[in-house]
Amino acid sequence: MDLRPARGTLDLLPPQGSRMRALYDRASALARLHGYRYVETPGFEITELFSATSGETSDVVTKEMYTFDDRKGRSLTLRPEGTAPVMRAYLGAMQEQPSPFKAYYLTRMYRYSRPQEGRYREHRQFGIEVFGAEAPGADAEVIAMGDAFLRGLGLTRIELQLNSIGDEVCRPAYRDELVAFLRANRDRLSDEHRDRFVDNPLRVLDCKDDACRAVAAEAPRITDRLCDPCRAHLEGVQSGLKDAGLSWTLEPTLVRGLDYYTRTAFEFVSPGLSPQQATLFGGGRYDGLAEVLGGPHVPGVGFGMGLERVLLALEQEGIDAPEEPGLAVFVVGVGEAGHARAHDLVRELRAVGVAADAAFEDRPLKAQLKMADRAGATYAAIVGERELEASTVTLRRLSDGDQHEVAADGVASAVAAVGSAPGGAPAGETG
RNA sequence: GUGGCCGUAGCUCAACUGGUUAGAGCGCCAGGUUGUGGUCCUGGAGGCUGGGGGUUCAAGUCCCCUCGGUCACCCCA
């Protein structure tokens, strides 16, 4: 039996699991702070949901979907992105939901692509969506939230790239103009784009090939062709970002891979990471999505953030990732009576919300202290003959060995007074 | 999906141009006499050299296939 996880997937054992969990906790706290509510949608959907919304020629649909037939022959697909499913669920129940509808999710996405570091077939995403808000302030809030999340972790080397890709009014005209331009410069394009640019002309602007770049540099820019409402919207977004204290660069070549995007497109990149894994989160506005699904006009904006990449970026910047709080007390019972008392004490501590544990077997004091250390406990609480007699507990701080006796019923308050976070992280910053 | 590089204990690596029972450090586990972890000392476990096939008297070392990792494309998160 091959014990390795399937290609492109990850096992998150301690301490990595603890770090991912901490990211979830922080994301939840941040989202709630901004009035977003948690949602979940199924791990798989009818394939059509993604093929219809992402566009038949998109990379996701043409080569990256995990698609399979169930036993009744229905085509299903493991969720490759979060926006379409949330919109689908919302459209089916929008009467009951407030407007704007602000939602967040923490879940896994699946894409069949060749894995490498920072690029997995299954990855975790923190995503937020705002439905029913046309105002640029919504775009700015979404972007500022992503920024706040990353900076809250201590990341500083991050850059926001912003663009507008127009809407159904100005984009078609621009697109025609661009196609005409590319056609005129056809022989200067890379082999790959020479015959393909009609399918997805905006892509050429983003191509890293030198030849394409040269052409792209001369190509008409979408930002020069925006209709008035789109131009006003872009101005509004920038004004909102400015108010939030963010800086950004306008990136006219930034496009989005999915068809339903309109106007705002953005990416946060970590320049220290290789280009393949540099995008920490990306998103934009998708005012056309609801209608593709047969719903009414529902403007929307959101982002998806790759959490494995956030962890990579932290490592790259040499920042310790937060970890979920660990054990506050490991109770060490010496001797048969001590062992029994230790378990009573553990029950009492847990009952009042103090994370406590003890050995299942009665082992030598030394061994149990070692267990306390390995468990990452802040304190060891020792209960031996002496303590039993005096109705006390020896509370030992494991970081420096400082210890003193406290009354047996005072352990919880003694511990709670100091907090219980391991690894030097302040306690209580998440909920 | 395309191309390149790589794959030896849990981790980082060693083993002259193919040549005896594949080693080390760290980590892990157990002890160091009766109540003190993380330091120190001693001992121990742990590898079908990713898997399969081939060449050879002989393969960790060479060849093929396969699985996986990684880098560059593609694209993204």
Short mmCIF file of C-alpha atoms (C1' of nucleotides) in Angstrom, two decimals:
data_model
loop_
_atom_site.label_atom_id
_atom_site.label_comp_id
_atom_site.label_asym_id
_atom_site.label_seq_id
_atom_site.Cartn_x
_atom_site.Cartn_y
_atom_site.Cartn_z
CA MET A 1 0.00 0.00 0.00
CA ASP A 2 1.32 3.37 -0.98
CA LEU A 3 0.89 5.64 2.03
CA ARG A 4 1.53 8.85 0.19
CA PRO A 5 -1.42 11.19 -0.29
CA ALA A 6 -2.84 11.19 -3.81
CA ARG A 7 -1.05 13.35 -6.31
CA GLY A 8 -1.44 17.06 -5.72
CA THR A 9 -3.05 16.65 -2.30
CA LEU A 10 -1.72 17.41 1.15
CA ASP A 11 -1.91 15.88 4.60
CA LEU A 12 -1.94 18.60 7.21
CA LEU A 13 -0.65 16.98 10.37
CA PRO A 14 0.46 18.96 13.43
CA PRO A 15 1.73 21.57 13.43
CA GLN A 16 0.59 22.33 9.89
CA GLY A 17 -2.98 21.40 10.63
CA SER A 18 -2.91 23.76 13.55
CA ARG A 19 -1.71 26.58 11.32
CA MET A 20 -4.43 25.99 8.76
CA ARG A 21 -6.98 25.89 11.55
CA ALA A 22 -5.68 29.22 12.83
CA LEU A 23 -6.11 30.74 9.38
CA TYR A 24 -9.70 29.51 9.32
CA ASP A 25 -10.30 31.07 12.72
CA ARG A 26 -8.84 34.39 11.71
CA ALA A 27 -10.75 34.44 8.45
CA SER A 28 -14.00 33.74 10.28
CA ALA A 29 -13.34 36.47 12.79
CA LEU A 30 -12.49 38.98 10.08
CA ALA A 31 -15.51 38.08 7.96
CA ARG A 32 -17.90 38.36 10.87
CA LEU A 33 -16.34 41.66 11.81
CA HIS A 34 -17.40 42.93 8.39
CA GLY A 35 -20.89 41.50 8.50
CA TYR A 36 -20.31 38.45 6.34
CA ARG A 37 -22.00 35.16 7.17
CA TYR A 38 -20.68 31.69 6.74
CA VAL A 39 -22.02 29.52 3.93
CA GLU A 40 -21.36 26.04 2.63
CA THR A 41 -22.25 24.58 -0.70
CA PRO A 42 -21.81 20.97 -1.88
CA GLY A 43 -18.39 19.62 -2.73
CA PHE A 44 -19.65 18.66 -6.16
CA GLU A 45 -22.19 20.17 -8.52
CA ILE A 46 -23.88 19.36 -11.79
CA THR A 47 -21.11 19.87 -14.33
CA GLU A 48 -23.17 22.36 -16.29
CA LEU A 49 -23.00 24.89 -13.45
CA PHE A 50 -19.29 25.34 -14.07
CA SER A 51 -19.16 24.83 -17.82
CA ALA A 52 -21.92 27.40 -18.35
CA THR A 53 -20.54 30.04 -16.02
CA SER A 54 -16.82 29.70 -16.55
CA GLY A 55 -17.08 29.56 -20.32
CA GLU A 56 -16.53 26.60 -22.59
CA THR A 57 -13.13 27.80 -23.73
CA SER A 58 -11.77 28.56 -20.28
CA ASP A 59 -8.86 26.52 -19.00
CA VAL A 60 -10.82 25.42 -16.01
CA VAL A 61 -13.49 23.84 -18.14
CA THR A 62 -11.32 22.48 -20.91
CA LYS A 63 -8.68 20.76 -18.85
CA GLU A 64 -8.89 21.29 -15.13
CA MET A 65 -12.20 19.90 -13.94
CA TYR A 66 -12.60 16.75 -11.91
CA THR A 67 -15.64 15.48 -13.76
CA PHE A 68 -17.27 12.09 -13.33
CA ASP A 69 -20.57 10.35 -13.99
CA ASP A 70 -22.52 9.09 -11.03
CA ARG A 71 -24.32 5.76 -11.06
CA LYS A 72 -27.30 7.21 -12.87
CA GLY A 73 -25.11 8.72 -15.56
CA ARG A 74 -25.37 12.34 -14.37
CA SER A 75 -22.25 14.38 -15.01
CA LEU A 76 -20.92 15.87 -11.80
CA THR A 77 -17.85 17.97 -11.09
CA LEU A 78 -15.84 18.55 -7.94
CA ARG A 79 -16.06 22.26 -7.13
CA PRO A 80 -13.20 24.08 -8.92
CA GLU A 81 -14.22 27.55 -7.71
CA GLY A 82 -16.59 29.02 -5.19
CA THR A 83 -18.54 31.86 -6.74
CA ALA A 84 -20.88 30.02 -9.09
CA PRO A 85 -22.07 27.54 -6.44
CA VAL A 86 -22.78 30.28 -3.92
CA MET A 87 -24.66 32.27 -6.56
CA ARG A 88 -26.65 29.18 -7.53
CA ALA A 89 -27.63 28.59 -3.93
CA TYR A 90 -28.47 32.25 -3.44
CA LEU A 91 -30.67 32.50 -6.51
CA GLY A 92 -32.71 29.59 -5.28
CA ALA A 93 -33.41 31.28 -1.97
CA MET A 94 -32.87 34.99 -2.50
CA GLN A 95 -36.33 35.95 -1.26
CA GLU A 96 -35.32 34.93 2.23
CA GLN A 97 -31.95 36.61 2.17
CA PRO A 98 -31.04 40.20 2.96
CA SER A 99 -29.62 42.49 0.34
CA PRO A 100 -26.80 42.96 -0.02
CA PHE A 101 -26.03 39.36 0.68
CA LYS A 102 -22.58 39.07 2.20
CA ALA A 103 -21.15 35.59 2.55
CA TYR A 104 -17.84 33.89 3.26
CA TYR A 105 -16.64 30.35 2.96
CA LEU A 106 -13.65 28.27 3.97
CA THR A 107 -13.48 25.22 1.83
CA ARG A 108 -11.57 23.08 -0.60
CA MET A 109 -11.36 23.49 -4.33
CA TYR A 110 -10.39 20.90 -6.90
CA ARG A 111 -8.55 21.45 -10.12
CA TYR A 112 -6.80 18.89 -12.21
CA SER A 113 -3.55 20.55 -13.15
CA ARG A 114 0.05 19.51 -12.88
CA PRO A 115 1.00 20.03 -9.24
CA GLN A 116 4.02 21.81 -7.90
CA GLU A 117 4.71 23.78 -4.77
CA GLY A 118 1.88 26.21 -4.10
CA ARG A 119 -0.28 24.60 -6.74
CA TYR A 120 -2.36 21.67 -5.73
CA ARG A 121 -5.19 19.59 -7.11
CA GLU A 122 -6.99 20.10 -3.85
CA HIS A 123 -6.47 23.42 -2.14
CA ARG A 124 -8.17 25.42 0.56
CA GLN A 125 -9.70 28.77 -0.05
CA PHE A 126 -11.04 31.60 2.03
CA GLY A 127 -13.61 33.27 -0.17
CA ILE A 128 -16.05 36.12 0.25
CA GLU A 129 -18.90 37.27 -1.97
CA VAL A 130 -21.15 40.30 -1.96
CA PHE A 131 -24.33 39.91 -3.99
CA GLY A 132 -26.66 42.74 -4.81
CA ALA A 133 -24.26 45.62 -4.49
CA GLU A 134 -23.46 47.70 -7.53
CA ALA A 135 -21.54 50.44 -5.72
CA PRO A 136 -17.75 50.59 -6.00
CA GLY A 137 -17.62 50.72 -2.22
CA ALA A 138 -18.39 47.01 -2.24
CA ASP A 139 -15.38 46.29 -4.43
CA ALA A 140 -13.21 48.39 -2.16
CA GLU A 141 -14.47 46.66 0.96
CA VAL A 142 -13.77 43.23 -0.49
CA ILE A 143 -10.26 44.18 -1.52
CA ALA A 144 -9.53 45.89 1.78
CA MET A 145 -10.65 42.80 3.67
CA GLY A 146 -8.22 40.60 1.80
CA ASP A 147 -5.50 43.12 2.46
CA ALA A 148 -6.38 43.28 6.14
CA PHE A 149 -6.29 39.51 6.41
CA LEU A 150 -2.80 39.27 4.96
CA ARG A 151 -1.41 42.21 6.89
CA GLY A 152 -2.98 40.90 10.05
CA LEU A 153 -0.76 37.88 9.66
CA GLY A 154 2.27 40.10 9.41
CA LEU A 155 2.82 39.96 5.67
CA THR A 156 4.26 43.16 4.28
CA ARG A 157 5.68 42.22 0.92
CA ILE A 158 2.38 42.09 -0.90
CA GLU A 159 1.17 44.08 -3.86
CA LEU A 160 -2.27 44.83 -5.14
CA GLN A 161 -2.79 44.85 -8.88
CA LEU A 162 -5.99 46.39 -10.13
CA ASN A 163 -7.73 46.64 -13.45
CA SER A 164 -11.13 47.07 -15.02
CA ILE A 165 -12.10 44.80 -17.86
CA GLY A 166 -15.23 46.73 -18.78
CA ASP A 167 -18.78 45.51 -19.00
CA GLU A 168 -21.25 44.28 -21.61
CA VAL A 169 -21.38 47.77 -23.07
CA CYS A 170 -17.74 48.59 -23.66
CA ARG A 171 -16.01 45.23 -23.59
CA PRO A 172 -17.41 43.84 -26.88
CA ALA A 173 -16.30 46.91 -28.79
CA TYR A 174 -12.89 46.80 -27.19
CA ARG A 175 -12.64 43.14 -27.88
CA ASP A 176 -13.38 43.66 -31.57
CA GLU A 177 -10.78 46.37 -31.72
CA LEU A 178 -8.23 44.17 -30.00
CA VAL A 179 -8.91 41.22 -32.30
CA ALA A 180 -8.47 43.47 -35.30
CA PHE A 181 -5.20 44.74 -33.89
CA LEU A 182 -3.95 41.24 -33.15
CA ARG A 183 -4.93 40.06 -36.58
CA ALA A 184 -2.89 42.86 -38.09
CA ASN A 185 0.08 41.85 -35.98
CA ARG A 186 -0.47 38.15 -36.27
CA ASP A 187 2.98 37.09 -37.39
CA ARG A 188 4.56 38.79 -34.43
CA LEU A 189 2.68 36.67 -31.90
CA SER A 190 3.95 33.53 -30.23
CA ASP A 191 3.07 30.25 -31.92
CA GLU A 192 0.61 29.52 -29.25
CA HIS A 193 -1.44 32.66 -29.62
CA ARG A 194 -1.18 33.08 -33.38
CA ASP A 195 -4.15 30.87 -34.01
CA ARG A 196 -5.90 31.11 -30.73
CA PHE A 197 -6.27 34.79 -30.03
CA VAL A 198 -9.80 34.97 -31.40
CA ASP A 199 -11.05 32.65 -28.67
CA ASN A 200 -9.59 34.68 -25.90
CA PRO A 201 -7.93 37.86 -27.12
CA LEU A 202 -7.50 39.34 -23.65
CA ARG A 203 -5.22 36.45 -22.79
CA VAL A 204 -2.58 37.64 -25.21
CA LEU A 205 -2.11 40.75 -23.11
CA ASP A 206 -1.11 38.58 -20.21
CA CYS A 207 1.26 36.34 -22.15
CA LYS A 208 4.81 36.15 -20.84
CA ASP A 209 6.33 35.46 -24.21
CA ASP A 210 8.63 38.31 -25.32
CA ALA A 211 7.09 38.53 -28.76
CA CYS A 212 3.60 38.74 -27.34
CA ARG A 213 4.71 41.32 -24.83
CA ALA A 214 5.99 43.56 -27.53
CA VAL A 215 2.69 43.35 -29.32
CA ALA A 216 0.74 43.77 -26.11
CA ALA A 217 2.64 46.93 -25.31
CA GLU A 218 1.32 48.54 -28.50
CA ALA A 219 -2.15 47.11 -28.23
CA PRO A 220 -5.12 49.29 -27.36
CA ARG A 221 -5.78 49.33 -23.65
CA ILE A 222 -9.09 48.48 -22.11
CA THR A 223 -8.62 51.25 -19.60
CA ASP A 224 -8.63 53.73 -22.48
CA ARG A 225 -11.83 52.28 -23.91
CA LEU A 226 -14.06 52.03 -20.86
CA CYS A 227 -17.56 53.38 -21.14
CA ASP A 228 -18.44 56.22 -18.75
CA PRO A 229 -20.14 54.09 -16.11
CA CYS A 230 -17.21 51.65 -16.04
CA ARG A 231 -14.75 54.49 -15.83
CA ALA A 232 -16.70 56.04 -12.98
CA HIS A 233 -16.82 52.69 -11.24
CA LEU A 234 -13.08 52.23 -11.48
CA GLU A 235 -12.59 55.73 -10.10
CA GLY A 236 -14.93 54.90 -7.27
CA VAL A 237 -13.07 51.73 -6.38
CA GLN A 238 -9.79 53.57 -6.30
CA SER A 239 -11.21 56.28 -4.16
CA GLY A 240 -12.47 53.65 -1.73
CA LEU A 241 -9.07 51.98 -1.64
CA LYS A 242 -7.46 55.29 -0.98
CA ASP A 243 -9.78 55.91 1.94
CA ALA A 244 -8.85 52.51 3.29
CA GLY A 245 -5.20 53.44 3.10
CA LEU A 246 -4.25 50.92 0.45
CA SER A 247 -1.84 51.36 -2.39
CA TRP A 248 -2.06 49.57 -5.71
CA THR A 249 -0.84 49.55 -9.25
CA LEU A 250 -3.10 49.70 -12.26
CA GLU A 251 -2.34 46.67 -14.36
CA PRO A 252 -4.05 47.01 -17.75
CA THR A 253 -2.95 43.51 -18.75
CA LEU A 254 -4.56 41.86 -15.76
CA VAL A 255 -7.44 39.77 -17.01
CA ARG A 256 -9.52 37.04 -15.51
CA GLY A 257 -9.79 33.47 -16.66
CA LEU A 258 -13.50 33.17 -16.09
CA ASP A 259 -16.12 34.59 -18.41
CA TYR A 260 -18.50 36.05 -15.89
CA TYR A 261 -16.19 38.77 -14.64
CA THR A 262 -17.02 42.41 -15.38
CA ARG A 263 -15.34 45.66 -14.50
CA THR A 264 -13.11 45.21 -11.47
CA ALA A 265 -10.39 42.59 -11.58
CA PHE A 266 -7.66 42.35 -8.97
CA GLU A 267 -4.93 40.16 -7.64
CA PHE A 268 -2.76 40.30 -4.57
CA VAL A 269 0.67 38.95 -5.28
CA SER A 270 3.67 38.20 -3.14
CA PRO A 271 6.67 39.20 -5.25
CA GLY A 272 8.96 36.99 -3.20
CA LEU A 273 7.26 33.88 -4.47
CA SER A 274 7.81 32.40 -7.91
CA PRO A 275 5.28 33.61 -10.48
CA GLN A 276 3.39 30.32 -10.43
CA GLN A 277 2.49 30.66 -6.80
CA ALA A 278 2.66 34.41 -6.30
CA THR A 279 -1.06 35.08 -6.43
CA LEU A 280 -2.35 34.94 -2.87
CA PHE A 281 -5.84 35.94 -3.75
CA GLY A 282 -7.66 37.15 -6.79
CA GLY A 283 -11.15 38.18 -7.62
CA GLY A 284 -13.32 40.80 -9.12
CA ARG A 285 -16.80 41.83 -10.08
CA TYR A 286 -19.20 39.50 -11.83
CA ASP A 287 -22.34 41.43 -12.64
CA GLY A 288 -23.25 39.04 -15.43
CA LEU A 289 -23.15 35.81 -13.49
CA ALA A 290 -26.66 35.62 -12.09
CA GLU A 291 -28.20 36.07 -15.51
CA VAL A 292 -26.09 33.28 -16.97
CA LEU A 293 -27.74 31.06 -14.39
CA GLY A 294 -31.17 32.22 -15.48
CA GLY A 295 -31.67 34.58 -12.57
CA PRO A 296 -32.37 38.30 -12.41
CA HIS A 297 -29.64 40.92 -12.63
CA VAL A 298 -27.62 40.51 -9.44
CA PRO A 299 -24.36 42.42 -9.36
CA GLY A 300 -21.64 40.87 -7.28
CA VAL A 301 -18.03 41.08 -6.23
CA GLY A 302 -15.75 38.76 -4.30
CA PHE A 303 -12.40 37.08 -3.96
CA GLY A 304 -10.87 33.67 -3.47
CA MET A 305 -7.73 33.32 -1.40
CA GLY A 306 -5.43 30.29 -1.55
CA LEU A 307 -4.58 29.42 2.03
CA GLU A 308 -1.69 27.08 1.26
CA ARG A 309 -0.12 29.98 -0.57
CA VAL A 310 -0.67 32.31 2.35
CA LEU A 311 1.27 29.85 4.47
CA LEU A 312 3.99 29.75 1.82
CA ALA A 313 4.19 33.52 1.75
CA LEU A 314 4.53 33.64 5.53
CA GLU A 315 7.36 31.15 5.39
CA GLN A 316 8.97 33.12 2.62
CA GLU A 317 8.89 36.28 4.69
CA GLY A 318 10.20 34.41 7.70
CA ILE A 319 7.06 34.98 9.74
CA ASP A 320 5.78 32.35 12.16
CA ALA A 321 2.32 31.29 11.14
CA PRO A 322 -0.26 31.54 13.90
CA GLU A 323 -1.33 28.29 15.50
CA GLU A 324 -4.52 27.39 17.26
CA PRO A 325 -4.17 27.60 21.04
CA GLY A 326 -2.82 24.39 22.53
CA LEU A 327 -3.06 22.65 25.84
CA ALA A 328 -3.10 24.87 28.91
CA VAL A 329 -2.37 22.20 31.48
CA PHE A 330 -1.08 18.68 31.45
CA VAL A 331 -1.93 17.05 34.74
CA VAL A 332 0.67 14.68 36.07
CA GLY A 333 -0.51 12.15 38.63
CA VAL A 334 2.09 10.31 40.67
CA GLY A 335 1.14 6.91 42.04
CA GLU A 336 -2.21 5.19 41.89
CA ALA A 337 -4.06 7.75 44.00
CA GLY A 338 -2.39 10.61 42.20
CA HIS A 339 -3.29 9.16 38.84
CA ALA A 340 -6.94 8.93 39.80
CA ARG A 341 -6.95 12.44 41.23
CA ALA A 342 -5.27 13.74 38.08
CA HIS A 343 -8.15 12.54 35.99
CA ASP A 344 -10.69 14.12 38.29
CA LEU A 345 -8.78 17.34 38.00
CA VAL A 346 -8.70 17.12 34.21
CA ARG A 347 -12.47 16.72 34.18
CA GLU A 348 -12.92 19.72 36.44
CA LEU A 349 -10.62 21.88 34.34
CA ARG A 350 -12.30 20.93 31.09
CA ALA A 351 -15.69 21.63 32.62
CA VAL A 352 -14.70 25.25 33.19
CA GLY A 353 -13.16 25.63 29.75
CA VAL A 354 -9.49 25.08 30.48
CA ALA A 355 -7.79 22.85 27.92
CA ALA A 356 -6.38 20.01 29.99
CA ASP A 357 -5.09 16.51 29.46
CA ALA A 358 -3.35 13.71 31.32
CA ALA A 359 -1.72 10.37 30.61
CA PHE A 360 -4.00 7.39 30.13
CA GLU A 361 -1.57 5.17 31.97
CA ASP A 362 0.10 5.69 35.31
CA ARG A 363 3.68 6.31 34.25
CA PRO A 364 6.76 7.60 36.05
CA LEU A 365 6.74 11.30 36.86
CA LYS A 366 9.61 11.87 34.50
CA ALA A 367 7.82 10.25 31.61
CA GLN A 368 4.68 12.23 32.29
CA LEU A 369 6.53 15.52 32.40
CA LYS A 370 8.01 14.63 29.09
CA MET A 371 4.53 13.98 27.77
CA ALA A 372 3.47 17.40 29.03
CA ASP A 373 6.37 18.94 27.18
CA ARG A 374 5.63 17.06 23.97
CA ALA A 375 1.98 17.97 24.19
CA GLY A 376 2.97 21.61 24.05
CA ALA A 377 1.27 22.37 27.35
CA THR A 378 1.89 25.69 29.03
CA TYR A 379 1.75 24.18 32.50
CA ALA A 380 2.24 20.84 34.14
CA ALA A 381 0.10 20.33 37.22
CA ILE A 382 1.65 17.72 39.47
CA VAL A 383 -0.43 15.69 41.89
CA GLY A 384 1.59 13.33 44.09
CA GLU A 385 1.48 12.11 47.65
CA ARG A 386 2.49 15.47 49.10
CA GLU A 387 -0.12 17.34 47.15
CA LEU A 388 -2.84 14.84 47.92
CA GLU A 389 -2.18 15.22 51.59
CA ALA A 390 -2.15 19.00 51.50
CA SER A 391 -4.99 19.31 48.96
CA THR A 392 -2.73 21.26 46.65
CA VAL A 393 -1.28 20.96 43.20
CA THR A 394 2.22 21.86 42.08
CA LEU A 395 1.87 24.11 39.08
CA ARG A 396 4.99 24.11 36.94
CA ARG A 397 5.45 26.51 34.06
CA LEU A 398 7.16 24.44 31.40
CA SER A 399 8.83 27.28 29.56
CA ASP A 400 11.16 28.09 32.44
CA GLY A 401 10.51 25.55 35.17
CA ASP A 402 9.15 28.12 37.56
CA GLN A 403 6.77 26.32 39.94
CA HIS A 404 4.75 26.76 43.09
CA GLU A 405 1.92 25.06 44.92
CA VAL A 406 -1.64 26.24 44.57
CA ALA A 407 -4.83 25.09 46.22
CA ALA A 408 -6.31 22.12 44.38
CA ASP A 409 -9.46 24.04 43.52
CA GLY A 410 -7.52 27.06 42.37
CA VAL A 411 -5.77 25.55 39.38
CA ALA A 412 -8.28 26.76 36.82
CA SER A 413 -8.11 30.38 37.91
CA ALA A 414 -4.33 30.30 38.30
CA VAL A 415 -3.99 29.00 34.75
CA ALA A 416 -6.68 31.15 33.22
CA ALA A 417 -5.08 34.25 34.66
CA VAL A 418 -2.00 33.74 32.53
CA GLY A 419 -3.61 32.44 29.35
CA SER A 420 -2.88 29.26 27.56
CA ALA A 421 -1.48 30.04 24.16
CA PRO A 422 1.50 28.01 23.01
CA GLY A 423 4.34 29.15 20.80
CA GLY A 424 4.41 32.63 22.24
CA ALA A 425 1.28 33.71 20.41
CA PRO A 426 -1.04 35.92 22.42
CA ALA A 427 -4.21 34.13 23.38
CA GLY A 428 -7.70 35.08 22.49
CA GLU A 429 -7.21 36.81 19.17
CA THR A 430 -9.55 34.42 17.44
CA GLY A 431 -12.90 32.98 18.25
"C1'" G B 1 -1.57 18.97 -20.76
"C1'" U B 2 4.14 20.11 -22.64
"C1'" G B 3 9.46 20.10 -21.41
"C1'" G B 4 13.67 19.70 -17.73
"C1'" C B 5 15.74 18.07 -12.97
"C1'" C B 6 15.26 14.83 -8.81
"C1'" G B 7 13.63 10.31 -5.50
"C1'" U B 8 18.88 6.49 -0.01
"C1'" A B 9 16.04 5.78 7.95
"C1'" G B 10 10.76 10.56 10.31
"C1'" C B 11 14.23 14.98 8.52
"C1'" U B 12 19.05 16.77 6.18
"C1'" C B 13 22.56 14.13 3.71
"C1'" A B 14 26.94 10.17 2.85
"C1'" A B 15 28.36 5.48 0.24
"C1'" C B 16 35.71 6.33 -5.21
"C1'" U B 17 35.00 5.40 -11.93
"C1'" G B 18 28.82 -0.63 -10.49
"C1'" G B 19 32.24 -4.44 -5.90
"C1'" U B 20 31.41 -7.50 0.79
"C1'" U B 21 26.47 -7.34 6.37
"C1'" A B 22 23.90 0.87 2.96
"C1'" G B 23 26.47 4.98 7.16
"C1'" A B 24 26.24 9.84 9.98
"C1'" G B 25 23.90 14.02 12.36
"C1'" C B 26 19.29 15.54 14.06
"C1'" G B 27 14.67 13.49 15.54
"C1'" C B 28 12.03 9.30 17.94
"C1'" C B 29 11.73 5.47 22.03
"C1'" A B 30 13.79 3.52 26.68
"C1'" G B 31 17.01 3.87 30.77
"C1'" G B 32 20.56 7.03 34.19
"C1'" U B 33 17.53 3.26 41.89
"C1'" U B 34 12.79 5.48 45.04
"C1'" G B 35 9.04 13.36 42.95
"C1'" U B 36 10.74 17.04 37.92
"C1'" G B 37 10.35 17.79 31.03
"C1'" G B 38 13.14 20.78 27.49
"C1'" U B 39 20.31 20.46 28.58
"C1'" C B 40 23.84 16.05 29.48
"C1'" C B 41 25.29 10.53 29.44
"C1'" U B 42 24.11 5.41 27.83
"C1'" G B 43 21.38 2.09 25.00
"C1'" G B 44 17.60 0.88 21.31
"C1'" A B 45 14.19 0.77 17.32
"C1'" G B 46 13.95 2.36 12.44
"C1'" G B 47 15.83 1.45 5.11
"C1'" C B 48 12.78 -4.61 -0.09
"C1'" U B 49 17.86 2.65 -1.59
"C1'" G B 50 9.58 5.18 -4.18
"C1'" G B 51 7.63 0.61 -7.12
"C1'" G B 52 8.33 -2.94 -11.31
"C1'" G B 53 11.30 -4.94 -15.16
"C1'" G B 54 16.11 -5.33 -17.66
"C1'" U B 55 21.78 -5.45 -18.40
"C1'" U B 56 25.82 -7.74 -15.38
"C1'" C B 57 29.52 -12.69 -11.91
"C1'" A B 58 27.79 -8.33 -9.06
"C1'" A B 59 23.04 -2.57 -9.29
"C1'" G B 60 21.70 2.58 -4.32
"C1'" U B 61 25.02 3.43 -8.65
"C1'" C B 62 23.67 1.70 -15.81
"C1'" C B 63 18.90 1.18 -19.18
"C1'" C B 64 13.37 1.07 -19.71
"C1'" C B 65 8.51 1.63 -17.58
"C1'" U B 66 5.67 3.48 -13.62
"C1'" C B 67 4.46 6.41 -9.15
"C1'" G B 68 5.74 10.81 -6.67
"C1'" G B 69 8.21 15.57 -5.82
"C1'" U B 70 10.16 19.90 -7.97
"C1'" C B 71 11.28 23.79 -11.77
"C1'" A B 72 9.84 26.23 -16.29
"C1'" C B 73 5.44 26.73 -19.58
"C1'" C B 74 -0.17 26.92 -19.54
"C1'" C B 75 -3.17 28.86 -15.96
"C1'" C B 76 -4.44 30.23 -11.70
"C1'" A B 77 -5.55 30.27 -5.55
#
